[in-house]
mmCIF file of C-alpha atoms in Angstrom:
data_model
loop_
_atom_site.group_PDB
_atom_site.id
_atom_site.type_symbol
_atom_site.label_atom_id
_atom_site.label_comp_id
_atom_site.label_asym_id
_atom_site.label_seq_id
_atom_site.Cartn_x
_atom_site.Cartn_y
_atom_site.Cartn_z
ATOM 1 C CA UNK B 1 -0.129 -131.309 114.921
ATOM 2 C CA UNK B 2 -1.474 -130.659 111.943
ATOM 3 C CA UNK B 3 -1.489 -129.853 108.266
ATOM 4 C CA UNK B 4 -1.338 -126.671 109.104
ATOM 5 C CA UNK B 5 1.704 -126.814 111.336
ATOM 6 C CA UNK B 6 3.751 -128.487 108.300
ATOM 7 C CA UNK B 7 2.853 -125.881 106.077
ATOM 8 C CA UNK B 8 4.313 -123.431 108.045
ATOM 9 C CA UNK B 9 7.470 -125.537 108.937
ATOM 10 C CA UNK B 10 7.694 -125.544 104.878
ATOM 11 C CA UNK B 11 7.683 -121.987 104.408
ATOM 12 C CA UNK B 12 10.140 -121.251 107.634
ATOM 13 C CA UNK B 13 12.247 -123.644 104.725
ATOM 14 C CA UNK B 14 11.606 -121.823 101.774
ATOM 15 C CA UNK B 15 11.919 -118.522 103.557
ATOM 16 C CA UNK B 16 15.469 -119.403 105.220
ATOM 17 C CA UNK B 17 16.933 -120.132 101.670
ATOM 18 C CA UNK B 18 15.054 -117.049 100.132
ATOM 19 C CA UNK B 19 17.046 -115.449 102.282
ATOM 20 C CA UNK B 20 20.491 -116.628 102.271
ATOM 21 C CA UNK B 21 20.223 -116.347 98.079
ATOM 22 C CA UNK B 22 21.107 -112.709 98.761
ATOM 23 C CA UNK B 23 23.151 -112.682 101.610
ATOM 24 C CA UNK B 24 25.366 -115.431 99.972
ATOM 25 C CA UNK B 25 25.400 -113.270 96.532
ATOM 26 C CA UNK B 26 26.390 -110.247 98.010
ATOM 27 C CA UNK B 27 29.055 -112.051 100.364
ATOM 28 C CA UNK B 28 31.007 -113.406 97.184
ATOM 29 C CA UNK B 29 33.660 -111.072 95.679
ATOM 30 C CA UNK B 30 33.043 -112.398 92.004
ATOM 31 C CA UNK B 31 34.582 -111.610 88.475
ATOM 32 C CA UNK B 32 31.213 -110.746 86.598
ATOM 33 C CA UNK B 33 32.234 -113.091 84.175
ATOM 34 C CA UNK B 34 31.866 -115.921 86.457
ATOM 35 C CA UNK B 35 28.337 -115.016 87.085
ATOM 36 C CA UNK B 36 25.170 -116.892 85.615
ATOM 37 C CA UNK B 37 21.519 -116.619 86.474
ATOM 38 C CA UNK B 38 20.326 -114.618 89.021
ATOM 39 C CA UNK B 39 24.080 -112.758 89.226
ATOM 40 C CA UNK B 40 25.329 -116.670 91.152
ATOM 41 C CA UNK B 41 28.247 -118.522 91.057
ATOM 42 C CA UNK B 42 27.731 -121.271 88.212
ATOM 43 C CA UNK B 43 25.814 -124.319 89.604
ATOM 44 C CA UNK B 44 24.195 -122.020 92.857
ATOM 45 C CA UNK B 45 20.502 -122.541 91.115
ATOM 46 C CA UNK B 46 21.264 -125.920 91.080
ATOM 47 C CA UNK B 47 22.281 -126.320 94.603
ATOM 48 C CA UNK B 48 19.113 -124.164 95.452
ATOM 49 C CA UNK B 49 16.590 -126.137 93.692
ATOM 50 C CA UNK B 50 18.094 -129.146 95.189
ATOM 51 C CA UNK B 51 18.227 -128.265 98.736
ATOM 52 C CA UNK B 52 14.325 -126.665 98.535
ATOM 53 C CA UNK B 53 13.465 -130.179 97.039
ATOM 54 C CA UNK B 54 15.513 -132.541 99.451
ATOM 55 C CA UNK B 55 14.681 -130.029 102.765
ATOM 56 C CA UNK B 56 11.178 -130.680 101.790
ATOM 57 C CA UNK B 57 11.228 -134.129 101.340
ATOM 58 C CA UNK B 58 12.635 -134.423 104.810
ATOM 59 C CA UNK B 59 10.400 -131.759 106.524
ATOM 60 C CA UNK B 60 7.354 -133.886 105.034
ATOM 61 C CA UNK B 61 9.109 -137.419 106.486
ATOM 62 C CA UNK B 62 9.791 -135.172 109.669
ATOM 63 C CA UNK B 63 5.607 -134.513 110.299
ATOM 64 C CA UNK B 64 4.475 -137.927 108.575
ATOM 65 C CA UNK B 65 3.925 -139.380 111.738
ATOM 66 C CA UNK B 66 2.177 -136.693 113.439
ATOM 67 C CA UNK B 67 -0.331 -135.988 110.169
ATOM 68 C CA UNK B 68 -4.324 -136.502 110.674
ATOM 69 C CA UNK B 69 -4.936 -137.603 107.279
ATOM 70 C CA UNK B 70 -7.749 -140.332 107.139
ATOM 71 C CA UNK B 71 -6.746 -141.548 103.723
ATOM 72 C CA UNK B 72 -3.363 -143.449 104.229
ATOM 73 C CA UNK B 73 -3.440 -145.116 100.371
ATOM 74 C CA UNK B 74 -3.690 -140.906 99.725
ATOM 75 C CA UNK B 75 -0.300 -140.785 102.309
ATOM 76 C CA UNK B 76 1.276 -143.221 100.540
ATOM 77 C CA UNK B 77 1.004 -142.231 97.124
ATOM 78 C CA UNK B 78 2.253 -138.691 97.918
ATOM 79 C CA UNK B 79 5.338 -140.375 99.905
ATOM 80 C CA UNK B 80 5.751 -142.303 97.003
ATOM 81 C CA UNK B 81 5.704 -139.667 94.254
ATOM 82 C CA UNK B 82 7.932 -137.147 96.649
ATOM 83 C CA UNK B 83 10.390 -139.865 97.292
ATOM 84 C CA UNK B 84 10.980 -140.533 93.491
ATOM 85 C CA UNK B 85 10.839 -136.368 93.144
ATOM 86 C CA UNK B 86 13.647 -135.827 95.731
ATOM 87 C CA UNK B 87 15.867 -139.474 94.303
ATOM 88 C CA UNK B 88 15.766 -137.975 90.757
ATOM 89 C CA UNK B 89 16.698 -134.525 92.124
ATOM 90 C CA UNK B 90 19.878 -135.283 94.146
ATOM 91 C CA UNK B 91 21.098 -137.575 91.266
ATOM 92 C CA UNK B 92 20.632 -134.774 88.799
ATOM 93 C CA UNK B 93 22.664 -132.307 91.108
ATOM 94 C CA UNK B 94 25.505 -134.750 91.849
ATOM 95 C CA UNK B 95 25.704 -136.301 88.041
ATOM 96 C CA UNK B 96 25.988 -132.447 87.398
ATOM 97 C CA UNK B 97 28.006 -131.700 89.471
ATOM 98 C CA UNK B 98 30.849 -134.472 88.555
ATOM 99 C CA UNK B 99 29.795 -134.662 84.734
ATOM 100 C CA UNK B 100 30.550 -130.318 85.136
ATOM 101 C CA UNK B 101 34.636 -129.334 83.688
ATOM 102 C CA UNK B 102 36.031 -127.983 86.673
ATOM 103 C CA UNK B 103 36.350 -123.911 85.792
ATOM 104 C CA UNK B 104 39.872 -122.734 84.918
ATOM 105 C CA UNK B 105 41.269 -120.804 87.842
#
């Protein structure tokens, strides 16, 4: 395996929620007022960025081991700098989620 072999696993990722953004906007019988960016259900950008961040993160930890990279300080670094990327990312979403009013129904 190769680099090669997790970019593609990255963009079968990327491509899978690319694609369920529309299904999942057009499945959702929504007031228009209830609608923010991209015509989604408040918070779905959120939710988006977050699992593109987190899948990636564990796609990446997924090929780590099977990686020919001769500079492991290199490895480490970028394991280091994603980790910290995908931490600060789910405890945005989920302090966003709770700090969030719940909408009146």
């Amino acid at each position: 395996m190769s680099v090669a072999n997790l970019l593609i696993a990255e963009l079968v990722w990327l491509a899978i929620i690319g694609f369920a953004l529309p299904i999942y906007a057009a499945n959702k019988q929504l007031d228009t007022k209830e609608l923010r960016g991209l015509n989604l259900p408040r918070g779905s950008i959120r939710a988006i960025l977050a699992l593109a961040i987190v899948g990636s993160f564990v796609i990446f930890l997924a090929f780590l081991p099977f990686l020919e990279v001769k500079n492991d300080e290199l490895i480490d670094k970028v394991l280091v700098a994603f980790g910290t990327l995908t931490g600060s990312v789910t405890g945005f979403y989920f302090g966003g989620r709770s700090a969030t009013p719940k909408p009146d129904s």
